[in-house]
XYZ file of C-alpha atoms in Angstrom:
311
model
C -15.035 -30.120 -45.110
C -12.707 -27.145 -45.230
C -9.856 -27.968 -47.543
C -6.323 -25.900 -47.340
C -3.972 -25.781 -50.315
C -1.549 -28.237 -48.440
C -4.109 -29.933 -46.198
C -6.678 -32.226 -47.248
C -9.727 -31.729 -44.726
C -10.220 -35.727 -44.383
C -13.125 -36.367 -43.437
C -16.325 -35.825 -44.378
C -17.200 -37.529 -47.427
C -20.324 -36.124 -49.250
C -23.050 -38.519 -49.401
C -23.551 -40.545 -53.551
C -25.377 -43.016 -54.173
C -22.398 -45.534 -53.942
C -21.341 -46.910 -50.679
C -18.514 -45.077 -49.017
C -17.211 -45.704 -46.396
C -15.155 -47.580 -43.544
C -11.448 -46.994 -42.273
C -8.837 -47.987 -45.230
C -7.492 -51.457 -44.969
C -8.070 -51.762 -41.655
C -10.165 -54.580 -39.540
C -13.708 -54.714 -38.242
C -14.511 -53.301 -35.211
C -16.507 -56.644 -33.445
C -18.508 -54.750 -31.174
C -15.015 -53.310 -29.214
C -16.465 -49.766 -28.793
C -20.087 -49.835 -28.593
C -20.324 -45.714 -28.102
C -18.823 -45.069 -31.683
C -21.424 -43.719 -34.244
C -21.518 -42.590 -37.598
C -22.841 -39.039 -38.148
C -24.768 -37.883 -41.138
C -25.464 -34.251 -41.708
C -26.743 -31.436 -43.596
C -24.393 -28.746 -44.233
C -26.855 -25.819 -45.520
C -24.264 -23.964 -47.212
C -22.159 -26.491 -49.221
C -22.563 -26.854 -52.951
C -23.576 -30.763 -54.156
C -22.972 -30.718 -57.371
C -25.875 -32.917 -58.317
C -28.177 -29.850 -57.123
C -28.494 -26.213 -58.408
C -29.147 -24.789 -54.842
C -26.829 -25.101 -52.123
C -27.002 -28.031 -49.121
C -24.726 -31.394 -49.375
C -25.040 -34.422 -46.755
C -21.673 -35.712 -45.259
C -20.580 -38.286 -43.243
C -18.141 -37.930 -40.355
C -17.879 -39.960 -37.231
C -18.338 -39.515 -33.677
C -17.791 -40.736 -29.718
C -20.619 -41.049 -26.918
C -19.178 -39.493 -24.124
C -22.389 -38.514 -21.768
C -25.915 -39.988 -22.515
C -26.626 -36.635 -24.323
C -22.880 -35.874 -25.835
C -20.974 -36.886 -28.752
C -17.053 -35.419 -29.602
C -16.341 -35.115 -33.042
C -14.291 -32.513 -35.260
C -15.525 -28.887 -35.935
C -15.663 -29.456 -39.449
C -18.517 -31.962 -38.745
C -20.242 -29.382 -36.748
C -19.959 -26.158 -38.064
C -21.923 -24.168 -40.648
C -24.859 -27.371 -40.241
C -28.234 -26.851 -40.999
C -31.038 -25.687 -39.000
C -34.327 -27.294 -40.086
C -32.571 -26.528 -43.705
C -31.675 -23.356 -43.304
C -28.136 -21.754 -42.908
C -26.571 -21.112 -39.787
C -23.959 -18.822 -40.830
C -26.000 -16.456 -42.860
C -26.808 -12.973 -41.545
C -23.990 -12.926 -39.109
C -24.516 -16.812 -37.576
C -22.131 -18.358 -36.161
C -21.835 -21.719 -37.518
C -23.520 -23.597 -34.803
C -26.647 -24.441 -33.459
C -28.124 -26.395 -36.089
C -29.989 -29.387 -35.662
C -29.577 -31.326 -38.990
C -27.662 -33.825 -37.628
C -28.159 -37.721 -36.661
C -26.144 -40.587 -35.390
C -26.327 -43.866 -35.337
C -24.118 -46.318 -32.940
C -25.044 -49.438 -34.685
C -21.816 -52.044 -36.403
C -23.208 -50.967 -39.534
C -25.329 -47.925 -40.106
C -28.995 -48.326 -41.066
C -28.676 -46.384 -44.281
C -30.216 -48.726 -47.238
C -33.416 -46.372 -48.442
C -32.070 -43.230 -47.885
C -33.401 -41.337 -50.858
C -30.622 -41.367 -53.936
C -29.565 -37.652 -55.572
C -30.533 -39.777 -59.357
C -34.161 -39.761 -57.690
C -34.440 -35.889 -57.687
C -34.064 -32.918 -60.508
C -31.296 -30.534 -60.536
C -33.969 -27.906 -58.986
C -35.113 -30.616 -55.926
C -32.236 -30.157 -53.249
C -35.167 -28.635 -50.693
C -37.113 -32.133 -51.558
C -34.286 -34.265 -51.312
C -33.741 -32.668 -48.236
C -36.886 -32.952 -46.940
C -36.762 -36.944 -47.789
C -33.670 -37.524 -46.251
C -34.484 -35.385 -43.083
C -37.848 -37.658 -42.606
C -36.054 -40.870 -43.269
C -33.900 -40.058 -40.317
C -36.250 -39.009 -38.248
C -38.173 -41.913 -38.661
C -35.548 -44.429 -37.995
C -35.189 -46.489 -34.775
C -31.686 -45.935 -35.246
C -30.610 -42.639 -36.268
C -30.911 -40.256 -33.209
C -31.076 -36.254 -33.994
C -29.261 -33.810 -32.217
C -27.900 -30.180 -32.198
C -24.424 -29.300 -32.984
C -21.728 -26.741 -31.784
C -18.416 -26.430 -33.144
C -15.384 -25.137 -31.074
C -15.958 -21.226 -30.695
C -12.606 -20.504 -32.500
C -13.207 -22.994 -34.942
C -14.443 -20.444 -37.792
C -11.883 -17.111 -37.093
C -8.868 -19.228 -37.923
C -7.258 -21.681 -39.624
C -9.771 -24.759 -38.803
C -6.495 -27.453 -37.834
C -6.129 -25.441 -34.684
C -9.732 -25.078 -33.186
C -11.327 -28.715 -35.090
C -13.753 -29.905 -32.110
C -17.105 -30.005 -32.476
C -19.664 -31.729 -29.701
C -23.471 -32.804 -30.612
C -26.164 -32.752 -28.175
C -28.843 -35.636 -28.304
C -32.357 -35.083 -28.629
C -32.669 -38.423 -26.606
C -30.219 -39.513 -24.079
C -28.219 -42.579 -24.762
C -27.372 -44.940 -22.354
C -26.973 -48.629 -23.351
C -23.573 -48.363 -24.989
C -21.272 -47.382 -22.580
C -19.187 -44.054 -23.034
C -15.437 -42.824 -23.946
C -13.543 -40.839 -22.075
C -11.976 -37.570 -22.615
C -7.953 -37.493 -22.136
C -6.928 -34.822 -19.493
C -5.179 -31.300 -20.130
C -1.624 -31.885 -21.622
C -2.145 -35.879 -21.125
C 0.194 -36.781 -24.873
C 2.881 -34.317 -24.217
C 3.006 -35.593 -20.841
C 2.737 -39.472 -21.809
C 4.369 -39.541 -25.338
C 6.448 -36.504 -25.486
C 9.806 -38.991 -25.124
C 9.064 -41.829 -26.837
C 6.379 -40.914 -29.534
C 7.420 -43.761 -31.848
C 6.992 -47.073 -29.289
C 3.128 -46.842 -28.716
C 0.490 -48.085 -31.056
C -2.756 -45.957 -30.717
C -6.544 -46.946 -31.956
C -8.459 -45.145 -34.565
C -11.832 -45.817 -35.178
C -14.506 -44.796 -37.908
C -17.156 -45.456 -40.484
C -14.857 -44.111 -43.621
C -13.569 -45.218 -46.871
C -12.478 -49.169 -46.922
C -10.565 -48.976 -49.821
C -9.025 -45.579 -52.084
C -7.119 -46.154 -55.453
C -7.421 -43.457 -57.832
C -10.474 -44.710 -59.650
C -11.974 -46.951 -57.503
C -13.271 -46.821 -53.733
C -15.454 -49.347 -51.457
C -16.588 -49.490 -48.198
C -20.051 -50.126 -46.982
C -20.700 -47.706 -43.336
C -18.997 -50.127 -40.890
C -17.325 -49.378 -38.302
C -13.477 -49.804 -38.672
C -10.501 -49.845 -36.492
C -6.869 -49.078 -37.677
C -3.755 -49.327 -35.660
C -1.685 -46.074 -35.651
C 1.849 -44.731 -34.760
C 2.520 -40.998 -33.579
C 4.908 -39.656 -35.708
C 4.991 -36.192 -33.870
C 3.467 -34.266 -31.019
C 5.277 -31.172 -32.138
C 4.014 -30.189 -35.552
C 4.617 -26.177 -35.392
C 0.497 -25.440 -34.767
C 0.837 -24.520 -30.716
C 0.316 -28.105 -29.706
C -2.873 -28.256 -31.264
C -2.629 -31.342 -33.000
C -0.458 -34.583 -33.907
C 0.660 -36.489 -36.440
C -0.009 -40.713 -37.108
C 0.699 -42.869 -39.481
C -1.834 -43.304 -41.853
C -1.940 -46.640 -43.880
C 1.797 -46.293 -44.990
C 2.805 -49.672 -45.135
C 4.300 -49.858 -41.546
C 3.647 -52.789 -39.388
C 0.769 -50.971 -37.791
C -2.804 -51.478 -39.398
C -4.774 -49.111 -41.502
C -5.702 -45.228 -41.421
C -8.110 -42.950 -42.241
C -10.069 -42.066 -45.224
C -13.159 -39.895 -46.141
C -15.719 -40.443 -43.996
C -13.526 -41.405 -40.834
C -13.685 -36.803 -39.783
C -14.044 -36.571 -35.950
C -13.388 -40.280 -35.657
C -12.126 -41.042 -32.326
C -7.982 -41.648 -31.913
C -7.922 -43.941 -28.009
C -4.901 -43.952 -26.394
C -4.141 -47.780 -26.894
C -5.674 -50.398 -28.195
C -7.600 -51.395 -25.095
C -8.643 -47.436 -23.952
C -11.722 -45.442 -24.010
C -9.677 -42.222 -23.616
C -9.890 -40.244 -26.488
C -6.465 -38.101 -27.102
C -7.640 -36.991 -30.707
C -10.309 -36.638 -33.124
C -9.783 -37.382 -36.458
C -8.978 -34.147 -38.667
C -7.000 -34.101 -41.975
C -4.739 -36.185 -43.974
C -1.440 -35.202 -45.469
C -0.705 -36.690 -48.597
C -2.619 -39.089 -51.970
C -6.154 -38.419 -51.465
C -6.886 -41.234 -54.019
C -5.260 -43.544 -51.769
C -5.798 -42.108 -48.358
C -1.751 -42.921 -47.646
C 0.903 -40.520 -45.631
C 0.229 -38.642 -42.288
C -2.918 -38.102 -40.628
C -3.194 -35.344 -38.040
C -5.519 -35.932 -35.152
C -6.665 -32.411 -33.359
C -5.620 -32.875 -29.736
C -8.978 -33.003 -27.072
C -6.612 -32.184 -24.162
C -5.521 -28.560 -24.560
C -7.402 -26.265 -21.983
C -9.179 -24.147 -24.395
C -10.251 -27.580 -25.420
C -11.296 -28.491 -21.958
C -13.193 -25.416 -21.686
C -15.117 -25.200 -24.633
C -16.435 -29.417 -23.536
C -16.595 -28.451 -19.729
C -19.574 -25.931 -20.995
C -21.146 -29.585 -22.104
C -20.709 -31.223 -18.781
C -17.668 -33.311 -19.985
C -14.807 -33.582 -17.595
C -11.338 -35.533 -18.254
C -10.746 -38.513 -17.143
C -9.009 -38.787 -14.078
């Protein structure tokens, strides 16, 4: 959600009436990873324009990796609502608030969710109110609490972007992912960064021209390249290939935020979580940096979670 002047934050997409969503020209995901979800939440602080008073809903994308835990990016976590209110007013710290669902199905259960066009400019707290009982009320959507990385809000957010929700209610008929261990892509990929095709999954944008966009809260998988492990951020992140045209498949859009980046094609171990996109936001084209899950501070901040690394 945080945007820099030379870095689009790509992920969350705020929530329209039109359908937006799934990873750009990239395929479906048939059922291949189960413990995927799409998140929806309220951020209490952001400005929708359809609304005088502040709160937007956004869309971001997550990974099961305990019966209680979902990874995602910080951006997706911080500064979200508690029961409506803000969390970083008064000194908070951006976390602990408990607007936010997710839902592991194909496609997401989202037909009914009340439409801004249905409310006045003065009705966010109503709208809010609507769309907070429709997901609680669904069989699908599952509530939870969320925390972003502790550093996430005192610096620039492409070096701390990991966020983790807690489940209300445990999870445990879709399997799990797995979380890469400490310094697993310099180790692996640090030679040959170019010769291994990586798997990036999310709910986001389908399609992105500059006037037009489709996409209908599927989950999507793309085939991506990494470009670099060394960007100049203290190993906090690394760059793909997003939807450039290369003989890989797809990339990531609005929508796809905190989406999970495996370490092949046929791996549960998340290396990444989908952060920001460099270059045409209209088209969702050029680089797309992934914040790295296996740095220790990284380690630490999901080891207070109960999440170990694989291996």
């Amino acid at each position: 959600m945080r945007k820099l002047s030379v870095v689009l934050a790509a992920g969350a997409i705020v929530w329209s009436a039109v359908p937006a969503n799934a990873i750009v020209n990239g395929q479906a995901d048939g059922g291949e990873h189960p413990y995927v979800g799409e998140i929806m939440q309220f951020a209490a602080d952001f400005v929708d324009p359809a609304f005088d008073d502040p709160g937007a809903w956004f869309v971001c994308t997550g990974t099961l990796v305990s019966p209680t835990v979902v990874i995602t990016a910080g951006h997706c976590t911080f500064g979200v609502g508690l029961d409506g209110e803000s969390t970083t007013a008064g000194g908070g710290d951006g976390s602990g608030g408990n607007d936010i669902w997710i839902d592991f199905s194909e496609a997401a259960h989202v037909a009914g969710f009340p439409a801004s066009e249905d409310y006045e400019r003065d009705e966010n707290h109503e709208a809010y109110e609507d769309r907070r009982d429709f997901l609680n009320d669904s069989a699908f959507w599952i509530r939870g609490t969320a925390y972003a990385h502790p550093e996430f809000a005192s610096g620039p957010f492409i070096l701390h972007d990991l966020g983790v929700v807690v489940l209300d209610t445990p999870v445990t008929t879709v399997g799990f992912g797995e979380v890469s261990p400490e310094g697993h892509l310099t180790d692996a990929y640090a030679h040959t960064p170019r010769n291994h095709v990586f798997e990036l999954v999310g709910y986001g944008l389908e399609e992105s021209r500059p006037f037009f966009s489709a996409g209908g809260h599927t989950r999507q998988k793309a085939q991506i390249k990494l470009n670099s492990l060394n960007p100049g951020a203290q190993d906090a992140f690394a760059f793909f290939s997003n939807n450039n045209g290369a003989a890989h498949q797809g990339g990531a859009c609005q929508g796809d935020s905190g989406g999970p980046i495996f370490d092949s094609t046929d791996s549960n171990m998340v290396v990444a979580v989908q952060s920001f996109s460099l270059g045409p936001r209209a088209t969702c084209s050029g680089i797309a940096g992934g914040y790295r899950v296996d740095g220790e501070d990284d380690l630490a901040f999901l080891a207070e979670f109960g999440i170990a690394p694989a291996g």
